[in-house]
Amino acid sequence: MKIVDVTICPGYDVAKEVTGLALEKGVKIAPHGCQELQLPLAAAIPHGIFLEYYPVAVDPLRAEMFLPRMAPDNDGYVTVPDRPGVGFELNMDLLNRYKIG
């Protein structure tokens, strides 16, 4: 298994290029890192095996950072948002509470 991280790749275009090369070589992909940013990539590739997910207990503040909140169903699946862009927005109320300056 190989891991592709959109937050390390210089954007989705490069991540898609990397996943395309992996597909050609028969390598399965497990997007990981910031789950809200990885979800569009995971949904767009046919050879993804899972999406790493951080439960609320790991970091309650992190769980509130994006809206709408991403939560797996009882079978462990998440729904890909149908909103523009990556489908999530930053929770500005949360960020403003911790703003410095």
Short mmCIF file of N, CA and C in Angstrom, two decimals:
data_model
loop_
_atom_site.label_atom_id
_atom_site.label_comp_id
_atom_site.label_asym_id
_atom_site.label_seq_id
_atom_site.Cartn_x
_atom_site.Cartn_y
_atom_site.Cartn_z
N MET A 1 0.84 -1.18 0.00
CA MET A 1 0.00 0.00 0.00
C MET A 1 0.88 1.24 0.00
N LYS A 2 0.51 2.22 -0.80
CA LYS A 2 1.22 3.49 -0.84
C LYS A 2 0.26 4.57 -0.35
N ILE A 3 0.83 5.63 0.20
CA ILE A 3 0.01 6.72 0.74
C ILE A 3 0.28 7.98 -0.06
N VAL A 4 -0.78 8.65 -0.48
CA VAL A 4 -0.68 9.94 -1.17
C VAL A 4 -1.34 10.97 -0.28
N ASP A 5 -0.67 12.05 -0.01
CA ASP A 5 -1.19 13.10 0.86
C ASP A 5 -1.30 14.40 0.07
N VAL A 6 -2.53 14.84 -0.18
CA VAL A 6 -2.75 16.07 -0.94
C VAL A 6 -2.10 17.26 -0.24
N THR A 7 -2.03 17.22 1.08
CA THR A 7 -1.45 18.36 1.79
C THR A 7 0.06 18.42 1.63
N ILE A 8 0.69 17.33 1.19
CA ILE A 8 2.13 17.33 0.90
C ILE A 8 2.37 17.55 -0.58
N CYS A 9 1.53 16.95 -1.43
CA CYS A 9 1.64 17.20 -2.87
C CYS A 9 1.35 18.67 -3.12
N PRO A 10 1.96 19.25 -4.14
CA PRO A 10 1.65 20.66 -4.42
C PRO A 10 0.30 20.80 -5.13
N GLY A 11 -0.75 20.28 -4.52
CA GLY A 11 -2.10 20.45 -5.04
C GLY A 11 -2.72 19.18 -5.57
N TYR A 12 -3.99 19.30 -5.93
CA TYR A 12 -4.75 18.16 -6.41
C TYR A 12 -4.28 17.68 -7.77
N ASP A 13 -3.82 18.60 -8.63
CA ASP A 13 -3.36 18.18 -9.95
C ASP A 13 -2.20 17.20 -9.83
N VAL A 14 -1.24 17.50 -8.98
CA VAL A 14 -0.10 16.61 -8.79
C VAL A 14 -0.55 15.32 -8.10
N ALA A 15 -1.44 15.44 -7.12
CA ALA A 15 -1.94 14.24 -6.44
C ALA A 15 -2.64 13.32 -7.44
N LYS A 16 -3.43 13.88 -8.35
CA LYS A 16 -4.10 13.07 -9.37
C LYS A 16 -3.08 12.44 -10.30
N GLU A 17 -2.01 13.17 -10.62
CA GLU A 17 -0.95 12.61 -11.47
C GLU A 17 -0.29 11.42 -10.77
N VAL A 18 0.01 11.59 -9.49
CA VAL A 18 0.63 10.51 -8.72
C VAL A 18 -0.30 9.31 -8.65
N THR A 19 -1.58 9.55 -8.39
CA THR A 19 -2.52 8.43 -8.30
C THR A 19 -2.71 7.77 -9.66
N GLY A 20 -2.62 8.55 -10.74
CA GLY A 20 -2.70 7.98 -12.08
C GLY A 20 -1.53 7.05 -12.36
N LEU A 21 -0.34 7.47 -11.97
CA LEU A 21 0.85 6.61 -12.13
C LEU A 21 0.71 5.34 -11.30
N ALA A 22 0.17 5.50 -10.10
CA ALA A 22 -0.03 4.33 -9.23
C ALA A 22 -1.01 3.36 -9.87
N LEU A 23 -2.08 3.89 -10.46
CA LEU A 23 -3.08 3.04 -11.11
C LEU A 23 -2.45 2.24 -12.24
N GLU A 24 -1.61 2.92 -13.05
CA GLU A 24 -0.91 2.24 -14.15
C GLU A 24 -0.05 1.08 -13.65
N LYS A 25 0.51 1.23 -12.47
CA LYS A 25 1.40 0.20 -11.91
C LYS A 25 0.66 -0.80 -11.01
N GLY A 26 -0.65 -0.61 -10.87
CA GLY A 26 -1.43 -1.53 -10.04
C GLY A 26 -1.26 -1.31 -8.55
N VAL A 27 -0.86 -0.10 -8.16
CA VAL A 27 -0.65 0.23 -6.75
C VAL A 27 -1.92 0.84 -6.18
N LYS A 28 -2.38 0.29 -5.07
CA LYS A 28 -3.57 0.84 -4.41
C LYS A 28 -3.17 2.07 -3.60
N ILE A 29 -4.12 2.97 -3.41
CA ILE A 29 -3.86 4.24 -2.75
C ILE A 29 -4.74 4.38 -1.51
N ALA A 30 -4.18 4.93 -0.45
CA ALA A 30 -4.92 5.23 0.77
C ALA A 30 -4.68 6.69 1.13
N PRO A 31 -5.52 7.62 0.62
CA PRO A 31 -5.34 9.02 0.96
C PRO A 31 -5.41 9.22 2.48
N HIS A 32 -4.52 10.02 3.00
CA HIS A 32 -4.51 10.24 4.45
C HIS A 32 -4.11 11.68 4.72
N GLY A 33 -4.25 12.06 5.97
CA GLY A 33 -3.96 13.44 6.35
C GLY A 33 -5.26 14.13 6.67
N CYS A 34 -5.37 15.38 6.35
CA CYS A 34 -6.59 16.14 6.61
C CYS A 34 -7.74 15.51 5.82
N GLN A 35 -8.58 14.77 6.51
CA GLN A 35 -9.60 13.95 5.85
C GLN A 35 -10.54 14.74 4.95
N GLU A 36 -10.88 15.97 5.34
CA GLU A 36 -11.78 16.76 4.51
C GLU A 36 -11.12 17.12 3.18
N LEU A 37 -9.81 17.34 3.18
CA LEU A 37 -9.10 17.66 1.94
C LEU A 37 -8.81 16.41 1.12
N GLN A 38 -8.71 15.26 1.77
CA GLN A 38 -8.41 14.01 1.07
C GLN A 38 -9.65 13.36 0.47
N LEU A 39 -10.83 13.67 1.01
CA LEU A 39 -12.05 13.01 0.56
C LEU A 39 -12.31 13.15 -0.94
N PRO A 40 -12.18 14.35 -1.54
CA PRO A 40 -12.41 14.44 -2.98
C PRO A 40 -11.46 13.55 -3.79
N LEU A 41 -10.21 13.46 -3.36
CA LEU A 41 -9.26 12.60 -4.05
C LEU A 41 -9.67 11.13 -3.90
N ALA A 42 -10.00 10.73 -2.68
CA ALA A 42 -10.39 9.34 -2.44
C ALA A 42 -11.61 8.96 -3.28
N ALA A 43 -12.54 9.89 -3.43
CA ALA A 43 -13.76 9.62 -4.19
C ALA A 43 -13.49 9.58 -5.69
N ALA A 44 -12.43 10.23 -6.14
CA ALA A 44 -12.16 10.36 -7.57
C ALA A 44 -11.29 9.25 -8.15
N ILE A 45 -10.73 8.40 -7.31
CA ILE A 45 -9.83 7.37 -7.82
C ILE A 45 -10.44 5.98 -7.66
N PRO A 46 -10.28 5.12 -8.67
CA PRO A 46 -10.87 3.79 -8.59
C PRO A 46 -10.07 2.80 -7.75
N HIS A 47 -8.85 3.16 -7.40
CA HIS A 47 -7.98 2.20 -6.71
C HIS A 47 -7.67 2.62 -5.27
N GLY A 48 -8.55 3.45 -4.71
CA GLY A 48 -8.41 3.82 -3.31
C GLY A 48 -8.93 2.69 -2.44
N ILE A 49 -8.25 2.42 -1.35
CA ILE A 49 -8.70 1.31 -0.50
C ILE A 49 -9.39 1.77 0.77
N PHE A 50 -9.04 2.96 1.25
CA PHE A 50 -9.75 3.54 2.38
C PHE A 50 -9.32 4.99 2.53
N LEU A 51 -10.05 5.73 3.34
CA LEU A 51 -9.72 7.10 3.68
C LEU A 51 -9.47 7.14 5.17
N GLU A 52 -8.30 7.59 5.55
CA GLU A 52 -8.00 7.71 6.97
C GLU A 52 -8.96 8.71 7.60
N TYR A 53 -9.49 8.38 8.77
CA TYR A 53 -10.46 9.25 9.46
C TYR A 53 -10.05 9.41 10.91
N TYR A 54 -10.05 10.65 11.37
CA TYR A 54 -9.72 10.95 12.77
C TYR A 54 -11.01 11.18 13.54
N PRO A 55 -11.37 10.31 14.48
CA PRO A 55 -12.59 10.51 15.24
C PRO A 55 -12.50 11.73 16.15
N VAL A 56 -13.64 12.23 16.55
CA VAL A 56 -13.71 13.43 17.40
C VAL A 56 -12.85 13.27 18.65
N ALA A 57 -12.79 12.08 19.21
CA ALA A 57 -12.03 11.87 20.45
C ALA A 57 -10.55 12.18 20.29
N VAL A 58 -10.02 12.07 19.07
CA VAL A 58 -8.60 12.34 18.84
C VAL A 58 -8.30 13.82 19.06
N ASP A 59 -9.15 14.69 18.54
CA ASP A 59 -8.94 16.13 18.67
C ASP A 59 -10.28 16.84 18.48
N PRO A 60 -11.01 17.11 19.56
CA PRO A 60 -12.34 17.72 19.44
C PRO A 60 -12.34 19.05 18.68
N LEU A 61 -11.31 19.88 18.85
CA LEU A 61 -11.26 21.14 18.11
C LEU A 61 -11.11 20.91 16.61
N ARG A 62 -10.25 19.97 16.26
CA ARG A 62 -10.03 19.66 14.86
C ARG A 62 -11.33 19.17 14.21
N ALA A 63 -12.11 18.44 14.98
CA ALA A 63 -13.37 17.92 14.47
C ALA A 63 -14.36 19.03 14.13
N GLU A 64 -14.19 20.21 14.72
CA GLU A 64 -15.09 21.34 14.47
C GLU A 64 -14.56 22.29 13.40
N MET A 65 -13.37 22.05 12.89
CA MET A 65 -12.70 23.00 12.00
C MET A 65 -13.41 23.19 10.66
N PHE A 66 -14.04 22.14 10.14
CA PHE A 66 -14.69 22.22 8.84
C PHE A 66 -16.19 22.04 8.98
N LEU A 67 -16.93 22.71 8.09
CA LEU A 67 -18.38 22.57 8.03
C LEU A 67 -18.76 22.16 6.62
N PRO A 68 -19.69 21.26 6.41
CA PRO A 68 -20.34 20.48 7.46
C PRO A 68 -19.36 19.47 8.05
N ARG A 69 -19.66 19.02 9.25
CA ARG A 69 -18.78 18.04 9.91
C ARG A 69 -18.86 16.71 9.17
N MET A 70 -17.72 16.10 9.01
CA MET A 70 -17.66 14.81 8.34
C MET A 70 -17.79 13.72 9.39
N ALA A 71 -18.74 12.84 9.20
CA ALA A 71 -18.94 11.76 10.17
C ALA A 71 -19.29 10.48 9.42
N PRO A 72 -18.59 9.41 9.71
CA PRO A 72 -18.91 8.14 9.04
C PRO A 72 -20.24 7.58 9.54
N ASP A 73 -20.91 6.84 8.66
CA ASP A 73 -22.15 6.18 9.06
C ASP A 73 -21.81 4.91 9.85
N ASN A 74 -22.82 4.13 10.17
CA ASN A 74 -22.60 2.92 10.98
C ASN A 74 -21.71 1.89 10.31
N ASP A 75 -21.60 1.96 8.98
CA ASP A 75 -20.75 1.03 8.25
C ASP A 75 -19.36 1.60 7.97
N GLY A 76 -19.10 2.83 8.46
CA GLY A 76 -17.79 3.44 8.27
C GLY A 76 -17.63 4.24 7.00
N TYR A 77 -18.72 4.49 6.28
CA TYR A 77 -18.67 5.26 5.04
C TYR A 77 -19.02 6.72 5.31
N VAL A 78 -18.47 7.61 4.50
CA VAL A 78 -18.83 9.02 4.56
C VAL A 78 -19.41 9.43 3.21
N THR A 79 -20.22 10.46 3.24
CA THR A 79 -20.82 10.99 2.01
C THR A 79 -19.94 12.12 1.49
N VAL A 80 -19.67 12.08 0.20
CA VAL A 80 -18.90 13.16 -0.43
C VAL A 80 -19.83 14.35 -0.59
N PRO A 81 -19.47 15.52 -0.05
CA PRO A 81 -20.34 16.69 -0.18
C PRO A 81 -20.55 17.07 -1.64
N ASP A 82 -21.72 17.61 -1.94
CA ASP A 82 -22.01 18.05 -3.30
C ASP A 82 -21.85 19.56 -3.45
N ARG A 83 -21.13 20.16 -2.52
CA ARG A 83 -20.88 21.60 -2.55
C ARG A 83 -19.66 21.90 -3.43
N PRO A 84 -19.50 23.14 -3.87
CA PRO A 84 -18.34 23.50 -4.71
C PRO A 84 -17.01 23.28 -3.99
N GLY A 85 -15.95 23.19 -4.77
CA GLY A 85 -14.61 23.03 -4.22
C GLY A 85 -14.45 21.67 -3.57
N VAL A 86 -13.81 21.64 -2.41
CA VAL A 86 -13.62 20.37 -1.71
C VAL A 86 -14.88 19.95 -0.95
N GLY A 87 -15.89 20.82 -0.92
CA GLY A 87 -17.15 20.47 -0.29
C GLY A 87 -17.28 20.87 1.16
N PHE A 88 -16.24 21.44 1.72
CA PHE A 88 -16.25 21.87 3.11
C PHE A 88 -15.82 23.33 3.19
N GLU A 89 -16.24 24.01 4.23
CA GLU A 89 -15.79 25.38 4.50
C GLU A 89 -15.13 25.41 5.87
N LEU A 90 -14.20 26.33 6.03
CA LEU A 90 -13.60 26.52 7.35
C LEU A 90 -14.65 27.09 8.30
N ASN A 91 -14.66 26.64 9.51
CA ASN A 91 -15.55 27.15 10.55
C ASN A 91 -14.92 28.42 11.10
N MET A 92 -15.28 29.55 10.53
CA MET A 92 -14.65 30.82 10.90
C MET A 92 -14.95 31.21 12.34
N ASP A 93 -16.11 30.84 12.88
CA ASP A 93 -16.40 31.14 14.29
C ASP A 93 -15.38 30.46 15.19
N LEU A 94 -15.06 29.21 14.89
CA LEU A 94 -14.06 28.49 15.68
C LEU A 94 -12.69 29.13 15.52
N LEU A 95 -12.30 29.41 14.29
CA LEU A 95 -10.98 30.00 14.05
C LEU A 95 -10.85 31.37 14.71
N ASN A 96 -11.90 32.17 14.67
CA ASN A 96 -11.85 33.50 15.28
C ASN A 96 -11.70 33.43 16.80
N ARG A 97 -12.21 32.37 17.42
CA ARG A 97 -12.06 32.22 18.87
C ARG A 97 -10.60 32.05 19.26
N TYR A 98 -9.79 31.52 18.36
CA TYR A 98 -8.39 31.24 18.67
C TYR A 98 -7.42 32.14 17.92
N LYS A 99 -7.96 33.19 17.32
CA LYS A 99 -7.14 34.13 16.56
C LYS A 99 -6.22 34.90 17.50
N ILE A 100 -5.01 35.12 17.05
CA ILE A 100 -4.04 35.91 17.81
C ILE A 100 -3.88 37.24 17.09
N GLY A 101 -4.06 38.33 17.84
CA GLY A 101 -3.83 39.66 17.26
C GLY A 101 -5.03 40.33 16.72
#
